[in-house]
Coordinates of C-alpha atoms in Angstrom, one line a residue:
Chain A
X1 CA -13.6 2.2 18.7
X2 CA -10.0 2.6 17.4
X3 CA -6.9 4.6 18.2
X4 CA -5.6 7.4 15.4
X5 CA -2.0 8.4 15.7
X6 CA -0.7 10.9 12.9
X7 CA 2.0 13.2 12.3
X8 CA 3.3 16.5 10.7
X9 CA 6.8 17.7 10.4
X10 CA 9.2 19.6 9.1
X11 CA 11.7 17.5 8.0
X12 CA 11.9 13.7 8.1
X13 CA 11.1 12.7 11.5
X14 CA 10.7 9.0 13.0
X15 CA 7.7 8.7 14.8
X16 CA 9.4 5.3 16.6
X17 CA 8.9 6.7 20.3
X18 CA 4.7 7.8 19.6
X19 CA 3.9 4.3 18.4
X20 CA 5.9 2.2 20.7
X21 CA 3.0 4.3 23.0
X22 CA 0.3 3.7 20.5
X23 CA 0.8 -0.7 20.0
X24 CA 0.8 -1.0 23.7
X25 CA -3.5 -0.1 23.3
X26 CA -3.1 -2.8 20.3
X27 CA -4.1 -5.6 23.0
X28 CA -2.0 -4.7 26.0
X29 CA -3.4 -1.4 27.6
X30 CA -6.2 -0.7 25.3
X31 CA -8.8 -3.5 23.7
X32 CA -7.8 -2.7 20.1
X33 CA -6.8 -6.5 18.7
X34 CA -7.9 -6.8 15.7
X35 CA -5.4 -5.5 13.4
X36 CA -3.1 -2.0 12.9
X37 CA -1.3 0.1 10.2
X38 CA 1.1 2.3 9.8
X39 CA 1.4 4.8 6.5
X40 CA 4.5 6.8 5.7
X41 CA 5.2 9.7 3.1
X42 CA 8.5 10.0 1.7
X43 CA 8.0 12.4 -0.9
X44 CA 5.0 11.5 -3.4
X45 CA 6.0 8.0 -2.1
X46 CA 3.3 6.1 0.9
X47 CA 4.7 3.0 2.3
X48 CA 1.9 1.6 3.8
X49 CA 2.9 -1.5 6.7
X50 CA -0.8 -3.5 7.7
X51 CA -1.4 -6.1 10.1
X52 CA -4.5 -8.2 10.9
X53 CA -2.5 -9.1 14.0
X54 CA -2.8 -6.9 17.7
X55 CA 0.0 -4.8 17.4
X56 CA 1.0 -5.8 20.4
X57 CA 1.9 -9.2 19.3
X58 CA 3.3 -8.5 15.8
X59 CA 6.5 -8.7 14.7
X60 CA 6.0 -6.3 11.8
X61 CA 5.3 -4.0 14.6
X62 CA 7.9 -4.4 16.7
X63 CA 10.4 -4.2 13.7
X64 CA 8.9 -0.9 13.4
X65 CA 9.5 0.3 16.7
X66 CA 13.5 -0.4 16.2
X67 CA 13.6 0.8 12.7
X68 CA 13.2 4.6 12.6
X69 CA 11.7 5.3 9.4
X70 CA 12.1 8.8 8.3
X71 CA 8.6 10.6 7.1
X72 CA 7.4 14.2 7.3
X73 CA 3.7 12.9 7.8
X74 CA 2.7 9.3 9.1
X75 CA -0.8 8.1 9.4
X76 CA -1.4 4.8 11.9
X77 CA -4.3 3.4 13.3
X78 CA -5.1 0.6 15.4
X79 CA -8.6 -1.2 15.3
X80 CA -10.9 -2.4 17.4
X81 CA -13.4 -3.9 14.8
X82 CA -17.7 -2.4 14.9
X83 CA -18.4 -2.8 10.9
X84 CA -16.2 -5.1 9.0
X85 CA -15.0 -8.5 9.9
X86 CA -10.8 -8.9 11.1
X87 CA -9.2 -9.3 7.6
X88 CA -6.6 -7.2 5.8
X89 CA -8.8 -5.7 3.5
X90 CA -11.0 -3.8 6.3
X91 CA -7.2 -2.7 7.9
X92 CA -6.8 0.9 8.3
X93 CA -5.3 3.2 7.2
X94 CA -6.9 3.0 3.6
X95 CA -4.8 4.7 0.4
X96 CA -6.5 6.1 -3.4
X97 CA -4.6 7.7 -6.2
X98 CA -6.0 11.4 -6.9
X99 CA -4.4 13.6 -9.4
X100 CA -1.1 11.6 -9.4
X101 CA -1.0 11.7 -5.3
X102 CA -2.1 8.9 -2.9
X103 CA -4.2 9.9 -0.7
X104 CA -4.5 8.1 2.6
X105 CA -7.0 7.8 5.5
X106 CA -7.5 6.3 9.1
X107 CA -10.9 6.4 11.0
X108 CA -12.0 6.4 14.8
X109 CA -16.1 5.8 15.1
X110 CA -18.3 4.2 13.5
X111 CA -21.3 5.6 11.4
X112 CA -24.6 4.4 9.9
X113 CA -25.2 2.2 7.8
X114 CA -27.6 4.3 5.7
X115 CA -23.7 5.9 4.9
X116 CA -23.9 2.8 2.4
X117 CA -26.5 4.2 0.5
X118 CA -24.8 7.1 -0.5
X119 CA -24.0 6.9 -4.4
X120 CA -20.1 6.6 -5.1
X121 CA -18.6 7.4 -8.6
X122 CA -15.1 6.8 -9.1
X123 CA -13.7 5.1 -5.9
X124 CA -15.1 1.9 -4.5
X125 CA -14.1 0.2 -1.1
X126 CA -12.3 -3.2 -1.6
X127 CA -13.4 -4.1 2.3
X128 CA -16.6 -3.7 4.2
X129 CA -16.1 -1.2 6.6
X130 CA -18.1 2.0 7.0
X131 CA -14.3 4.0 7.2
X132 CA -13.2 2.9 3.4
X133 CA -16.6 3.5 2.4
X134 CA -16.4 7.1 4.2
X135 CA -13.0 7.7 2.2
X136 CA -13.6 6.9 -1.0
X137 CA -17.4 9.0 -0.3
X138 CA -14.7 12.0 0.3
X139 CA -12.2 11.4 -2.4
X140 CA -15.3 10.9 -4.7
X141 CA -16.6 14.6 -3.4
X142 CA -13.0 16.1 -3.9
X143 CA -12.5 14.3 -7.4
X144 CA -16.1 15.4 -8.6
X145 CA -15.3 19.3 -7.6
X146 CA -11.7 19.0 -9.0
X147 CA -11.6 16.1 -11.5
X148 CA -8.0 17.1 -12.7
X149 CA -5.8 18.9 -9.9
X150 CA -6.3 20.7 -6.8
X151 CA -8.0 24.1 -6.6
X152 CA -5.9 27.4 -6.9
X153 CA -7.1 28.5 -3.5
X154 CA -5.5 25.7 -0.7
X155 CA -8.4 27.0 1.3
X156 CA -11.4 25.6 -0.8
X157 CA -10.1 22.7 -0.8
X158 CA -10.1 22.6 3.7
X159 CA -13.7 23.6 3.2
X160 CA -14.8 20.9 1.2
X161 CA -13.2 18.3 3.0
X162 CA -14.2 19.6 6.5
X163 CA -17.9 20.0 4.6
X164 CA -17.7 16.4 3.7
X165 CA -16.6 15.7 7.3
X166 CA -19.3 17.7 9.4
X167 CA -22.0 15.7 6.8
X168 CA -20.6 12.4 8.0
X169 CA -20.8 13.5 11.5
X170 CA -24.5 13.4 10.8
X171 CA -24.1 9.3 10.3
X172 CA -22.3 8.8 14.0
X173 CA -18.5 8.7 15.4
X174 CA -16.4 10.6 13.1
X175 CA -12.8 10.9 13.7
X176 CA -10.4 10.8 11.0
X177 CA -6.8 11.6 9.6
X178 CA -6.5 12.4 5.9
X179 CA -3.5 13.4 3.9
X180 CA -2.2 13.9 0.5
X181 CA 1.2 13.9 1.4
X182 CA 1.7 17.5 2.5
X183 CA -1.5 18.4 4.2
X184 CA -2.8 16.4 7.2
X185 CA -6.6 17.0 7.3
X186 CA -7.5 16.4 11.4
X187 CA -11.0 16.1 11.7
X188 CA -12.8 15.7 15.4
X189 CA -16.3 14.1 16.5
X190 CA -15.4 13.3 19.8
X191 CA -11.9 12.6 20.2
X192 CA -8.5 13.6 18.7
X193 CA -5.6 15.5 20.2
X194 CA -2.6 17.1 19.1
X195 CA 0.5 18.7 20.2
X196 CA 3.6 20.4 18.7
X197 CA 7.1 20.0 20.1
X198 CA 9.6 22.7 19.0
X199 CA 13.2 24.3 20.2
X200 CA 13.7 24.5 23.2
X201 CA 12.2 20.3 23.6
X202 CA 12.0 18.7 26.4
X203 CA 11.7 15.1 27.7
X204 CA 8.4 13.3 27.5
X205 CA 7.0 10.3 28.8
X206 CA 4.8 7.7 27.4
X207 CA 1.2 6.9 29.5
X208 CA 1.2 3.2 27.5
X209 CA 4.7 2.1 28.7
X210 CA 7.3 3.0 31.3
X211 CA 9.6 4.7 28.2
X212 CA 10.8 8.4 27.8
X213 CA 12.4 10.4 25.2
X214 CA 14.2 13.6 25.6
X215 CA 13.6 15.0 22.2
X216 CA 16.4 17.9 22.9
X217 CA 18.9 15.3 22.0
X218 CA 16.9 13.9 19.2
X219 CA 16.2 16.8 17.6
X220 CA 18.2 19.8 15.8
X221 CA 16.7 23.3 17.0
X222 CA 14.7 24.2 13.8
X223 CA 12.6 20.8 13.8
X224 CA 8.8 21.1 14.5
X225 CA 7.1 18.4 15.1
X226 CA 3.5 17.8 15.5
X227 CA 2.0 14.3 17.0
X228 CA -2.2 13.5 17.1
X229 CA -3.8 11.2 19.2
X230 CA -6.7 9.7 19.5
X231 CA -6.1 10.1 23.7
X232 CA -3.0 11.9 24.8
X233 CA -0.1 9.5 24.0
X234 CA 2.2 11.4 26.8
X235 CA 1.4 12.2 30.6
X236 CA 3.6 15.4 31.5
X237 CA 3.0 17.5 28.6
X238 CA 0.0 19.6 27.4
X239 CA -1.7 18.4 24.8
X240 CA -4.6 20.3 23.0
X241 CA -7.9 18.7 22.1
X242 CA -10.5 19.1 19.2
X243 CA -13.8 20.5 19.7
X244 CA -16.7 18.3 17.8
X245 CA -16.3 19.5 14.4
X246 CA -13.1 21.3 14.4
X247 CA -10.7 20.3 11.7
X248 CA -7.2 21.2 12.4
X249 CA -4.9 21.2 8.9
X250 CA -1.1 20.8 9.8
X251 CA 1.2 21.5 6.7
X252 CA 5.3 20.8 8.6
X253 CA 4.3 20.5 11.8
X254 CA 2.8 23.9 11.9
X255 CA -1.4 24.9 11.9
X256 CA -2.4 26.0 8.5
X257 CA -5.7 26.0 8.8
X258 CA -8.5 25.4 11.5
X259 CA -12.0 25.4 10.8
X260 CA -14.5 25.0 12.8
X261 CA -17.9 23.3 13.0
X262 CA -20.7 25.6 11.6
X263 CA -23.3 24.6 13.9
X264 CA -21.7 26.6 16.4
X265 CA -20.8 23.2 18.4
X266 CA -16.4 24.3 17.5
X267 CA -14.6 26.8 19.5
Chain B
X1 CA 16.8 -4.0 -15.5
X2 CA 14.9 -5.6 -12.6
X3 CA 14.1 -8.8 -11.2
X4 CA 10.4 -10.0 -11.1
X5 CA 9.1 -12.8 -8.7
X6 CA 5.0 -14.1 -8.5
X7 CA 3.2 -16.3 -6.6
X8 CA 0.0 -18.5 -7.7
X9 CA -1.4 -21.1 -5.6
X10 CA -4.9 -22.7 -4.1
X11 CA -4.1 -22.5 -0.5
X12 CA -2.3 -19.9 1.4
X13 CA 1.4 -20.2 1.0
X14 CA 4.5 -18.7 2.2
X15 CA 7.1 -17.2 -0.2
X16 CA 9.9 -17.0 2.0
X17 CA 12.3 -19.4 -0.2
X18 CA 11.5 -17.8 -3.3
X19 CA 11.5 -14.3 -1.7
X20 CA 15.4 -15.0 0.2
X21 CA 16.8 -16.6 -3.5
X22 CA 15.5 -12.6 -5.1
X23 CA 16.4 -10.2 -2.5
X24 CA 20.5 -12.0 -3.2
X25 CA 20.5 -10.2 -6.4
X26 CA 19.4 -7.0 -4.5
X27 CA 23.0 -5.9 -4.1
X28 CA 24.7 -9.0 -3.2
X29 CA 24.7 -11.4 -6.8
X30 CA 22.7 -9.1 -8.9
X31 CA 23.0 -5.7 -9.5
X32 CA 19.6 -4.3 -8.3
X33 CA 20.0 -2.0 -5.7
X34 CA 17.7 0.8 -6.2
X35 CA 15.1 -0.9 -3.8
X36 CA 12.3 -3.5 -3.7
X37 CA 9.0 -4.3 -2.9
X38 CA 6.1 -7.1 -2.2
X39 CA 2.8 -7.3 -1.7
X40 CA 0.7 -10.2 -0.7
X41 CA -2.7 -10.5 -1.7
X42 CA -4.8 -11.8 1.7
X43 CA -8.5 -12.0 0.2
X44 CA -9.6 -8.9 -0.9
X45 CA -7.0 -7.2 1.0
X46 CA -3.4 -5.9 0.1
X47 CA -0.1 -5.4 1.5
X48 CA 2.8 -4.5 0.5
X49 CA 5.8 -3.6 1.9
X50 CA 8.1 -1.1 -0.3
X51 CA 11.9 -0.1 0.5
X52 CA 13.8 2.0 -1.7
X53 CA 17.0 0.6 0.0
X54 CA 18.9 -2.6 -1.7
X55 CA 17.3 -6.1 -0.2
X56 CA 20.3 -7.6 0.4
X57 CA 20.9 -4.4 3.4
X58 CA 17.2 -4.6 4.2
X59 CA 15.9 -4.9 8.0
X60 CA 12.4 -5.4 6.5
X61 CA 13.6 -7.5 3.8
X62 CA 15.3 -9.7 6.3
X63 CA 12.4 -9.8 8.3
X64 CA 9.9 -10.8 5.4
X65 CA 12.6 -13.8 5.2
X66 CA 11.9 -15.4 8.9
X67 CA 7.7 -14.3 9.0
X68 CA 6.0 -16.1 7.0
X69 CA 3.5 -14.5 5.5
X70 CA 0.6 -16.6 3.7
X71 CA -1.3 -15.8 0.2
X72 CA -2.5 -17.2 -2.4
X73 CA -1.3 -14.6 -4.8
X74 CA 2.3 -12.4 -4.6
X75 CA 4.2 -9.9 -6.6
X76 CA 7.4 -8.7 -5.7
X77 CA 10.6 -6.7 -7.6
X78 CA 14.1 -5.6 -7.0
X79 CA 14.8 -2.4 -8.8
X80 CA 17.8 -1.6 -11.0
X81 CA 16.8 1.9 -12.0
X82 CA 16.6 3.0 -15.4
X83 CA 13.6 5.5 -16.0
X84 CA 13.2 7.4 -12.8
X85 CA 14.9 8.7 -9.1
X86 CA 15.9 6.1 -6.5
X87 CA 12.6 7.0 -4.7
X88 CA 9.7 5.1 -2.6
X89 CA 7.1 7.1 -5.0
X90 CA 9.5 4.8 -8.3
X91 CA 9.1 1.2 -6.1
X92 CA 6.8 -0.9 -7.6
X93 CA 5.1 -3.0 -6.6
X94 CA 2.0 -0.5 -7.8
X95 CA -1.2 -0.8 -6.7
X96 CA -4.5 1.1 -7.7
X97 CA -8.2 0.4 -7.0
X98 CA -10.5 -0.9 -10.1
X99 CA -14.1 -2.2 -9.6
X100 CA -13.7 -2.3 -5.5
X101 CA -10.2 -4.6 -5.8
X102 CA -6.9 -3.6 -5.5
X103 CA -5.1 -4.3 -8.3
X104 CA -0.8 -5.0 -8.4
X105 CA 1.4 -4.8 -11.1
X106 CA 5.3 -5.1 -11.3
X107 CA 7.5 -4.7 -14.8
X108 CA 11.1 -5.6 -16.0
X109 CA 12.3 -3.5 -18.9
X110 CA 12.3 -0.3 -20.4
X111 CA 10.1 1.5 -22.6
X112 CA 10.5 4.5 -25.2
X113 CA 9.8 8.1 -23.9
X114 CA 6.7 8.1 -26.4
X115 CA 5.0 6.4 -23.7
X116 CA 4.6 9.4 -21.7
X117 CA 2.3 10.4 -24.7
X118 CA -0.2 7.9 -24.2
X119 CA -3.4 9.9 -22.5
X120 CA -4.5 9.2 -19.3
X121 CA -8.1 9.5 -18.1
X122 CA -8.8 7.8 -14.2
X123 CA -5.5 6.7 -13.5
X124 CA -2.1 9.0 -13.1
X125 CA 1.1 7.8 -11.6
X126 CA 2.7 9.3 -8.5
X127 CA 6.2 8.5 -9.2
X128 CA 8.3 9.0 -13.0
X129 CA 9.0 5.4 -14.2
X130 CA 7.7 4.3 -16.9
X131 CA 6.5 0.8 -15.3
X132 CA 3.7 2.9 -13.3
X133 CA 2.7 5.1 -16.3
X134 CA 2.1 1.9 -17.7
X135 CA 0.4 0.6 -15.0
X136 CA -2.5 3.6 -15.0
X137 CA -2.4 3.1 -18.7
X138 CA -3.4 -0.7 -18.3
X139 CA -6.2 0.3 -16.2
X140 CA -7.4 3.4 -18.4
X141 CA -8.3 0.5 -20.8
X142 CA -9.1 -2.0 -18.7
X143 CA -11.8 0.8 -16.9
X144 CA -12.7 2.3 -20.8
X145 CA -14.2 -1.0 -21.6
X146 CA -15.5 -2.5 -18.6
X147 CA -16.5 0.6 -16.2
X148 CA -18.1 -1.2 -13.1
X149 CA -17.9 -4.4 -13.6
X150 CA -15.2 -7.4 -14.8
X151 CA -16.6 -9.0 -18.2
X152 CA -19.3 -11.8 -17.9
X153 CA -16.5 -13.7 -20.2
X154 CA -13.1 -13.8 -18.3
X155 CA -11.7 -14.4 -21.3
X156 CA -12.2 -10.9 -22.7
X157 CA -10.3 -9.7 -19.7
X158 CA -7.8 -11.6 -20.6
X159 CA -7.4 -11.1 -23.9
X160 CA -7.5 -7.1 -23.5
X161 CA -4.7 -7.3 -20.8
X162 CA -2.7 -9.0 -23.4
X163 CA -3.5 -6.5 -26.2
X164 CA -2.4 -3.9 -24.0
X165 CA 0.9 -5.5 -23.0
X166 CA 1.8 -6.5 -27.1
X167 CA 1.0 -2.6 -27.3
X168 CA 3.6 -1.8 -24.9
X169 CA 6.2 -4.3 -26.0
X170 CA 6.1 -2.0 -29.0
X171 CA 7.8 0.4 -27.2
X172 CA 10.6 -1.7 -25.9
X173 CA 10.9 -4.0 -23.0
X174 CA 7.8 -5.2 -21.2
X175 CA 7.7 -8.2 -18.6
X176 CA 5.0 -8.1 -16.5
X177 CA 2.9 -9.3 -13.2
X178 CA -0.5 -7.9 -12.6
X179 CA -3.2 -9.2 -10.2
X180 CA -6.4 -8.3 -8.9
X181 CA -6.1 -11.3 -6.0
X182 CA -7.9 -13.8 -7.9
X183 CA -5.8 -13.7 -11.4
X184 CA -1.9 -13.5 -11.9
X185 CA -1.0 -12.2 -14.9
X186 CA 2.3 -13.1 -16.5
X187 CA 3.2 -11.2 -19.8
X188 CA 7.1 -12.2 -21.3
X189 CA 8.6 -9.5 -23.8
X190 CA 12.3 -11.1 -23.0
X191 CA 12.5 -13.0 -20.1
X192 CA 10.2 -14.9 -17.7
X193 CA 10.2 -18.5 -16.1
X194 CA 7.8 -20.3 -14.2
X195 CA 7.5 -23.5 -12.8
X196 CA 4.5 -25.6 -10.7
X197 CA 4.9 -27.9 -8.2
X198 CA 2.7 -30.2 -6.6
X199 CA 2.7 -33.7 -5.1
X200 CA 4.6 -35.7 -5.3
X201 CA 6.9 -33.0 -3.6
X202 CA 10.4 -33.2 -3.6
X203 CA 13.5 -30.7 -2.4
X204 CA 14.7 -27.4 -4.2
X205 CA 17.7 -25.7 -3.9
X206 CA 18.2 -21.9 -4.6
X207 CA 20.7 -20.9 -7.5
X208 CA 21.1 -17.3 -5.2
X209 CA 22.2 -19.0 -1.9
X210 CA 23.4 -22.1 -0.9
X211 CA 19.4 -23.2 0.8
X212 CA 17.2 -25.7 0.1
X213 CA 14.1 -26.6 0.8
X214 CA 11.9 -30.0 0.9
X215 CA 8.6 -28.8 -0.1
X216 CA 7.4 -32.5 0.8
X217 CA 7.8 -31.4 4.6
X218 CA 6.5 -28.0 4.2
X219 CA 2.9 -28.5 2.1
X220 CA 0.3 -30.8 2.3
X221 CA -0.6 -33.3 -0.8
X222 CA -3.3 -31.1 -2.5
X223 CA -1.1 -28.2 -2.6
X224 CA -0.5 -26.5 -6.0
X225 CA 2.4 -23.6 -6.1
X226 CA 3.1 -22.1 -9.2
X227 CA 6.4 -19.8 -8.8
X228 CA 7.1 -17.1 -11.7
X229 CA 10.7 -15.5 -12.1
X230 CA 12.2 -13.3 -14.3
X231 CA 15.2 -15.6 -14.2
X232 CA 14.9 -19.6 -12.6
X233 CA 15.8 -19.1 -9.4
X234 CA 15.9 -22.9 -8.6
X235 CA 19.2 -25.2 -9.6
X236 CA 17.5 -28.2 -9.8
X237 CA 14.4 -28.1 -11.2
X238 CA 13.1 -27.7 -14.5
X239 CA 11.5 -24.3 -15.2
X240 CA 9.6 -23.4 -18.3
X241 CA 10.0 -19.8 -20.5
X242 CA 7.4 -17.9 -21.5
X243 CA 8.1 -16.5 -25.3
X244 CA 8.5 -13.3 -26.1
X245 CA 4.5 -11.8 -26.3
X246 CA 3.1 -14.8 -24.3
X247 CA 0.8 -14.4 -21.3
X248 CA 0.2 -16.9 -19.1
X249 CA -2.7 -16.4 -16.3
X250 CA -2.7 -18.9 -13.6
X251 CA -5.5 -18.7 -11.0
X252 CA -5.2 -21.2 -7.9
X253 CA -1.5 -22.4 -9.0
X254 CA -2.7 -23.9 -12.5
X255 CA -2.4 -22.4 -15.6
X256 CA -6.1 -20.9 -16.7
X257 CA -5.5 -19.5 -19.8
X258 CA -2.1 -19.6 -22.2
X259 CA -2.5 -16.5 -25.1
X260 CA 0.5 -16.2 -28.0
X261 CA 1.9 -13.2 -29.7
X262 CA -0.8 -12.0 -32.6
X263 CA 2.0 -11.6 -34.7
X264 CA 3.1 -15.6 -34.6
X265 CA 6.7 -14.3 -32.4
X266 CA 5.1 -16.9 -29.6
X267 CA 4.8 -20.5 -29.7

């Protein structure tokens, strides 16, 4: 299994203090060796930062740690390989190009391989993992219901990808982060949760490594701020976890949508 | 204008030398400021890393410098803007998904507006420049004639890359790097260099810096480095130019396939 990290804010926030937490399960707390990534929106714009390498030991890492970049919503995920051998091209999180956006994707579980069966059109995975082969399945679902731009209602568009979702949940373990650069799509199997910080903040302190933050003086009073884990990433504040199936859509840092599973198994 | 640097070779090298001659005329002896990127082909896999700060300032930058990073295949670019916002979404290098492989693509130059005329069908950029309008356009054709599969004849791949690039040169300045990890290919409307070296070795020294290198003690005897530049970036050696409307494609460091101009403007 792998650890998701992701986040939603209002204004450019650096998400330094979350995955100095998060590396630590990259081969020190946590089993996850075999590779990381990091995605960042600045505007249309993803930077993407991958590493075959535990996080724990990498240097790209640990430049990122000291070098607050600046994003409104970050992907990161850090692997501990079931489908796919170590390599780059099965590193997470995976990016496509829809309607002039890049879409990007991360993935906790793992799903069966009948998942390989199903037919793709446009998008193609360039590893061997059943998470880029999930992604471009989605993107493939999205682009055939909206081959041009997105839908007029923001809403059809949750429904199809949390439709998408609950269908993969039929394969196995599926947790995933999505985004399209506004929107952070939050889907739960089994595992994923999420907390906002807002005015008035407080100080929080990492479970992974002995390090705090007080994000009062970090922070100017309008800033909201929402962090998702795979596991809690803090141990003194209240985090809020997915039921199986729920999809949670964060738009700055704030809930804009929250869907839950139609089987009656969501809250 | 920009500065383009590539990297063909049969074992996995480093760039580092190359890469710390560029990032000099990033802001320090060129003009290119308006950010940079590079992405290192590792298999199948990708990664870049994108900053739309000037190199010569850049933490990652000088951190790409002291980790070497092996591949057999590299783009990178500084960025003096011309069409487009200083922006991550206008940093090239590009990268889009064709036939399950990532493909990369870089430019130098400038094209006419009319450009933005050319239809699209799969591919749309996320940023404004004209170099990743190109880009998608590249692809549209490349995609139009060949759906789900490369040719069974390389060369036909080749030889409709080039079309498309003498197609754009009509519209103005177009040097170009493209890849799809196996192929680099190098397309000169004004200005591109390239030089191979192999055994016997010997030492280089950077025009950008006062460094040098002795490739004897860095490679082993079967290694074969092919190094393109929009400019030499060596003092010492003895770089060849590409005419205006030649591509080059090298594959493993050597030279696979030299194309002219149609219209005779190449040797």
């Amino acid at each position: 299994m792998c650890e998701l990290l992701g986040m939603s804010a209002n204004v450019p926030t650096d998400i330094c203090f979350s995955f100095a937490g998060l590396i630590r399960r990259g081969g020190e707390t946590g089993p996850h060796r075999d590779g990381w990534g990091i995605a960042f929106y600045e505007g249309r714009g993803l930077r993407a930062f991958h590493d075959p390498l535990p996080s724990a030991d990498s240097r790209i890492a640990e430049l990122l740690i000291a070098y607050p970049i600046k994003s409104r919503v970050v992907i990161s995920h850090i692997r501990q390989a079931n489908v796919g051998d170590i390599c780059l091209a099965n590193t997470h999180p995976f990016s496509r190009e829809l309607w002039g956006v890049m879409w990007c994707f991360a993935h906790n579980g793992q799903l069966d391989r009948q998942l390989f069966d199903w037919p793709l059109t446009y998008y193609r995975p360039a590893g061997t993992t059943d998470s880029e082969y999930a992604f471009c399945w989605i993107l493939d679902q999205i682009r055939a219901h909206y081959p041009d731009a997105p839908p007029q209602d923001p809403s059809a568009l949750v429904e199809l990808v949390h439709d998408c979702c609950e269908k993969l949940r039929g394969l196995g373990v599926f947790n995933m982060l999505l985004s399209e650069s506004t929107q952070l799509f939050c889907y739960c199997s089994t595992k994923l949760s999420w907390i906002t910080r807002r005015a008035p903040f407080g100080e929080a302190h990492l479970r992974d490594r002995d390090m705090s933050v007080d994000f009062y003086k970090e922070t100017t009073p309008n800033d909201i701020v929402t962090v998702i884990a795979t596991e809690p990433l803090t141990d003194n504040e209240q985090w809020q976890r997915l039921a199986p199936g729920e999809m949670v859509v964060f738009v700055d840092g704030e809930v804009e949508r929250q869907i839950s599973s139609q089987d009656g198994a969501g809250r």
